[in-house]
Amino acid sequence: MSNEEITIVLNKRDVVGKGLGKLKREGYIPAVIHQPGKDSINVSAGFIDITKVFRDAGKHTPVNVTVDGKELLTIIKDVDTDPTKHMLRHVVFGVLNKNEKVHTEVPVELVGDAPALKMAYLVHQNVEVLEISALPKDLVDSIKVDVSGLAEVGDKISVGEIIVPAGITILTDPEHPVVTVDAAHVQSDEPEVSPAEAEAAAIAEITAEDEKAE
């Protein structure tokens, strides 16, 4: 986890349903905090503030939220974004117990230089995130995968080969390939032929053969 704590002050809200439109127009994003065994808390925050928090924390880094002077350790469980504007519309926080492990997803970050690239081979990243389990204090911003050993076509790194920091357990299938090396695609010098052109050429060839037979 990053050494710098991510914090945000959330305001309790009574506005729900149709009233949320006015709230958003005023520059606020509605959110909710889920608490195990307790009632959820409806909250809101300024669009810029909550967007920055999501950008920094994602769904894998703890967020210290303050509501009515009370501090809660949370993690972002879910977000709703506008499909066209790609802006936040709603955020779901979940309260964490610092002594209980969290199941979440962490981005995969490729590090190092793969010799395969110098040979003009293709290095494919097949997995963008890994499912992990860890205590809140052991959560990390990303899982680093060293590709400096990838040199030949067929080389790969599977989930089970990844070395992770202490306290983290990867839950993703250990046999699943994370990175693979493939041969570069060779483009043909011959021009592409459309289906219609291919059919016309075939008919012309058959007609020519028939004329010869006659």
Coordinates of C-alpha atoms in Angstrom, one line a residue:
M1 CA 0.0 0.0 0.0
S2 CA 1.2 3.5 -0.7
N3 CA 2.8 5.3 2.3
E4 CA 0.5 8.3 1.8
E5 CA -2.9 7.7 3.2
I6 CA -5.9 8.5 1.1
T7 CA -8.5 10.6 2.9
I8 CA -11.8 12.3 2.2
V9 CA -14.5 14.1 4.2
L10 CA -18.0 12.9 3.2
N11 CA -21.2 14.7 4.1
K12 CA -24.4 12.9 5.3
R13 CA -27.3 13.3 2.9
D14 CA -31.0 13.0 3.3
V15 CA -31.6 13.5 -0.4
V16 CA -32.5 10.3 -2.3
G17 CA -34.3 9.3 -5.5
K18 CA -35.4 12.1 -7.7
G19 CA -33.7 14.7 -5.5
L20 CA -30.3 13.3 -6.6
G21 CA -30.5 15.2 -9.9
K22 CA -30.4 18.5 -8.2
L23 CA -27.5 17.3 -5.9
K24 CA -25.4 16.4 -9.0
R25 CA -26.2 19.6 -10.8
E26 CA -24.8 21.4 -7.7
G27 CA -21.5 19.6 -8.2
Y28 CA -21.9 16.7 -5.7
I29 CA -21.7 13.0 -6.2
P30 CA -23.9 10.7 -4.1
A31 CA -22.3 7.8 -2.3
V32 CA -23.1 5.2 0.3
I33 CA -21.1 3.5 3.0
H34 CA -21.9 -0.1 3.8
Q35 CA -21.2 -1.2 7.4
P36 CA -21.2 -4.9 8.3
G37 CA -24.1 -5.5 10.7
K38 CA -25.2 -1.9 10.7
D39 CA -27.3 0.5 8.6
S40 CA -25.7 1.9 5.5
I41 CA -24.9 5.7 5.6
N42 CA -26.0 7.9 2.7
V43 CA -23.3 10.5 1.9
S44 CA -22.1 12.8 -0.8
A45 CA -18.9 14.6 -1.7
G46 CA -17.7 17.2 -4.2
F47 CA -17.2 15.8 -7.7
I48 CA -13.5 16.8 -7.9
D49 CA -12.7 15.4 -4.4
I50 CA -14.3 12.0 -4.9
T51 CA -13.0 11.6 -8.4
K52 CA -9.5 12.2 -7.2
V53 CA -9.9 9.7 -4.4
F54 CA -11.2 7.0 -6.9
R55 CA -8.3 7.8 -9.2
D56 CA -5.8 7.4 -6.4
A57 CA -7.4 4.4 -4.6
G58 CA -9.2 2.5 -7.2
K59 CA -10.8 -0.6 -5.7
H60 CA -7.7 -1.8 -4.0
T61 CA -6.4 0.8 -1.7
P62 CA -8.0 1.7 1.7
V63 CA -9.6 5.1 2.0
N64 CA -9.9 6.9 5.4
V65 CA -13.3 8.6 5.3
T66 CA -14.6 11.1 7.9
V67 CA -18.4 11.5 8.4
D68 CA -19.8 13.8 11.1
G69 CA -16.3 13.8 12.8
K70 CA -16.2 10.0 12.8
E71 CA -13.3 8.3 11.0
L72 CA -13.9 5.0 9.1
L73 CA -11.5 2.8 7.3
T74 CA -13.1 1.8 4.0
I75 CA -12.4 0.5 0.5
I76 CA -14.3 1.5 -2.7
K77 CA -16.5 -1.5 -3.6
D78 CA -18.2 -0.2 -6.7
V79 CA -18.7 2.8 -8.8
D80 CA -21.3 3.9 -11.4
T81 CA -20.0 6.0 -14.3
D82 CA -21.8 7.8 -17.1
P83 CA -21.4 5.6 -20.2
T84 CA -20.8 8.5 -22.6
K85 CA -19.1 11.2 -20.4
H86 CA -17.1 8.6 -18.3
M87 CA -17.7 10.6 -15.2
L88 CA -18.6 9.3 -11.7
R89 CA -22.3 9.2 -10.9
H90 CA -22.3 7.1 -7.6
V91 CA -19.7 5.5 -5.3
V92 CA -20.1 2.6 -2.9
F93 CA -17.7 2.4 0.1
G94 CA -17.3 -0.6 2.3
V95 CA -16.1 -0.4 5.9
L96 CA -13.0 -2.5 6.6
N97 CA -12.0 -4.3 9.8
K98 CA -8.2 -3.9 10.0
N99 CA -7.9 -7.4 11.5
E100 CA -9.9 -9.1 8.7
K101 CA -8.6 -10.0 5.2
V102 CA -10.1 -8.2 2.2
H103 CA -10.9 -9.9 -1.1
T104 CA -10.3 -7.5 -3.9
E105 CA -8.7 -7.0 -7.3
V106 CA -5.3 -5.4 -7.9
P107 CA -3.9 -4.2 -11.2
V108 CA -1.0 -6.1 -12.8
E109 CA 2.0 -3.9 -13.6
L110 CA 4.6 -5.2 -16.1
V111 CA 8.2 -4.2 -15.2
G112 CA 11.6 -4.8 -16.8
D113 CA 12.6 -5.1 -20.5
A114 CA 11.6 -8.3 -22.3
P115 CA 14.4 -9.4 -24.7
A116 CA 11.6 -10.8 -26.9
L117 CA 10.7 -7.3 -27.9
K118 CA 14.2 -6.8 -29.4
M119 CA 13.6 -9.8 -31.5
A120 CA 10.3 -8.2 -32.8
Y121 CA 8.2 -10.8 -31.0
L122 CA 4.9 -9.9 -29.5
V123 CA 4.6 -9.8 -25.7
H124 CA 0.9 -10.1 -24.7
Q125 CA -0.5 -9.1 -21.3
N126 CA -3.4 -11.6 -20.8
V127 CA -4.4 -10.5 -17.3
E128 CA -5.0 -6.9 -16.3
V129 CA -6.0 -7.5 -12.6
L130 CA -5.5 -10.3 -10.1
E131 CA -7.9 -11.3 -7.4
I132 CA -6.1 -11.3 -4.0
S133 CA -6.7 -11.6 -0.3
A134 CA -4.9 -9.5 2.3
L135 CA -5.2 -7.5 5.5
P136 CA -5.9 -3.8 4.8
K137 CA -2.4 -2.9 5.9
D138 CA -0.9 -5.3 3.4
L139 CA -2.8 -4.1 0.3
V140 CA -0.7 -2.8 -2.5
D141 CA -1.3 -0.4 -5.5
S142 CA -0.3 -3.1 -8.0
I143 CA 1.2 -6.5 -8.4
K144 CA 4.5 -6.2 -10.3
V145 CA 5.4 -8.9 -12.9
D146 CA 9.0 -8.9 -14.1
V147 CA 9.2 -9.7 -17.9
S148 CA 13.0 -9.5 -18.2
G149 CA 13.2 -13.3 -18.6
L150 CA 10.9 -13.5 -21.6
A151 CA 13.0 -14.0 -24.7
E152 CA 11.6 -16.7 -27.0
V153 CA 8.3 -17.5 -28.7
G154 CA 6.3 -19.7 -26.2
D155 CA 7.8 -18.1 -23.1
K156 CA 5.2 -17.2 -20.5
I157 CA 4.6 -16.2 -16.9
S158 CA 1.7 -17.9 -15.1
V159 CA -0.1 -16.6 -12.1
G160 CA 1.6 -19.2 -9.9
E161 CA 5.1 -17.9 -10.8
I162 CA 4.4 -14.4 -9.5
I163 CA 6.3 -13.4 -6.4
V164 CA 4.1 -11.2 -4.2
P165 CA 4.8 -9.1 -1.1
A166 CA 4.4 -10.8 2.3
G167 CA 0.8 -11.0 3.5
I168 CA -0.8 -11.2 0.1
T169 CA -2.5 -14.4 -1.3
I170 CA -3.4 -14.5 -5.0
L171 CA -6.8 -16.2 -5.5
T172 CA -6.7 -16.2 -9.3
D173 CA -6.1 -19.6 -11.0
P174 CA -2.3 -20.3 -10.7
E175 CA -2.2 -21.9 -14.1
H176 CA -3.6 -18.8 -15.9
P177 CA -1.0 -17.2 -18.1
V178 CA -0.4 -13.5 -17.3
V179 CA 2.1 -12.7 -20.0
T180 CA 3.0 -14.7 -23.1
V181 CA 5.4 -14.3 -26.1
D182 CA 4.1 -14.9 -29.6
A183 CA 5.6 -14.6 -33.1
A184 CA 5.0 -11.4 -34.9
H185 CA 2.3 -11.4 -37.5
V186 CA 3.7 -11.3 -41.0
Q187 CA 1.7 -9.2 -43.5
S188 CA 1.2 -10.6 -46.9
D189 CA 2.4 -8.5 -49.9
E190 CA -0.6 -9.8 -51.9
P191 CA -3.5 -7.4 -52.0
E192 CA -6.6 -8.4 -50.0
V193 CA -9.5 -9.8 -52.2
S194 CA -13.1 -9.2 -51.2
P195 CA -15.5 -12.1 -51.2
A196 CA -17.3 -10.7 -54.2
E197 CA -14.1 -10.4 -56.2
A198 CA -13.1 -13.9 -55.2
E199 CA -16.4 -15.3 -56.4
A200 CA -16.2 -13.4 -59.7
A201 CA -12.7 -14.7 -60.3
A202 CA -13.8 -18.3 -59.6
I203 CA -16.7 -18.0 -62.0
A204 CA -14.4 -16.5 -64.7
E205 CA -12.0 -19.4 -64.2
I206 CA -14.7 -22.0 -64.5
T207 CA -16.1 -20.3 -67.6
A208 CA -12.6 -20.3 -69.2
E209 CA -12.1 -24.0 -68.5
D210 CA -15.5 -24.7 -70.0
E211 CA -14.6 -22.8 -73.2
K212 CA -11.4 -24.7 -73.5
A213 CA -13.3 -28.0 -73.1
E214 CA -15.6 -27.1 -76.0

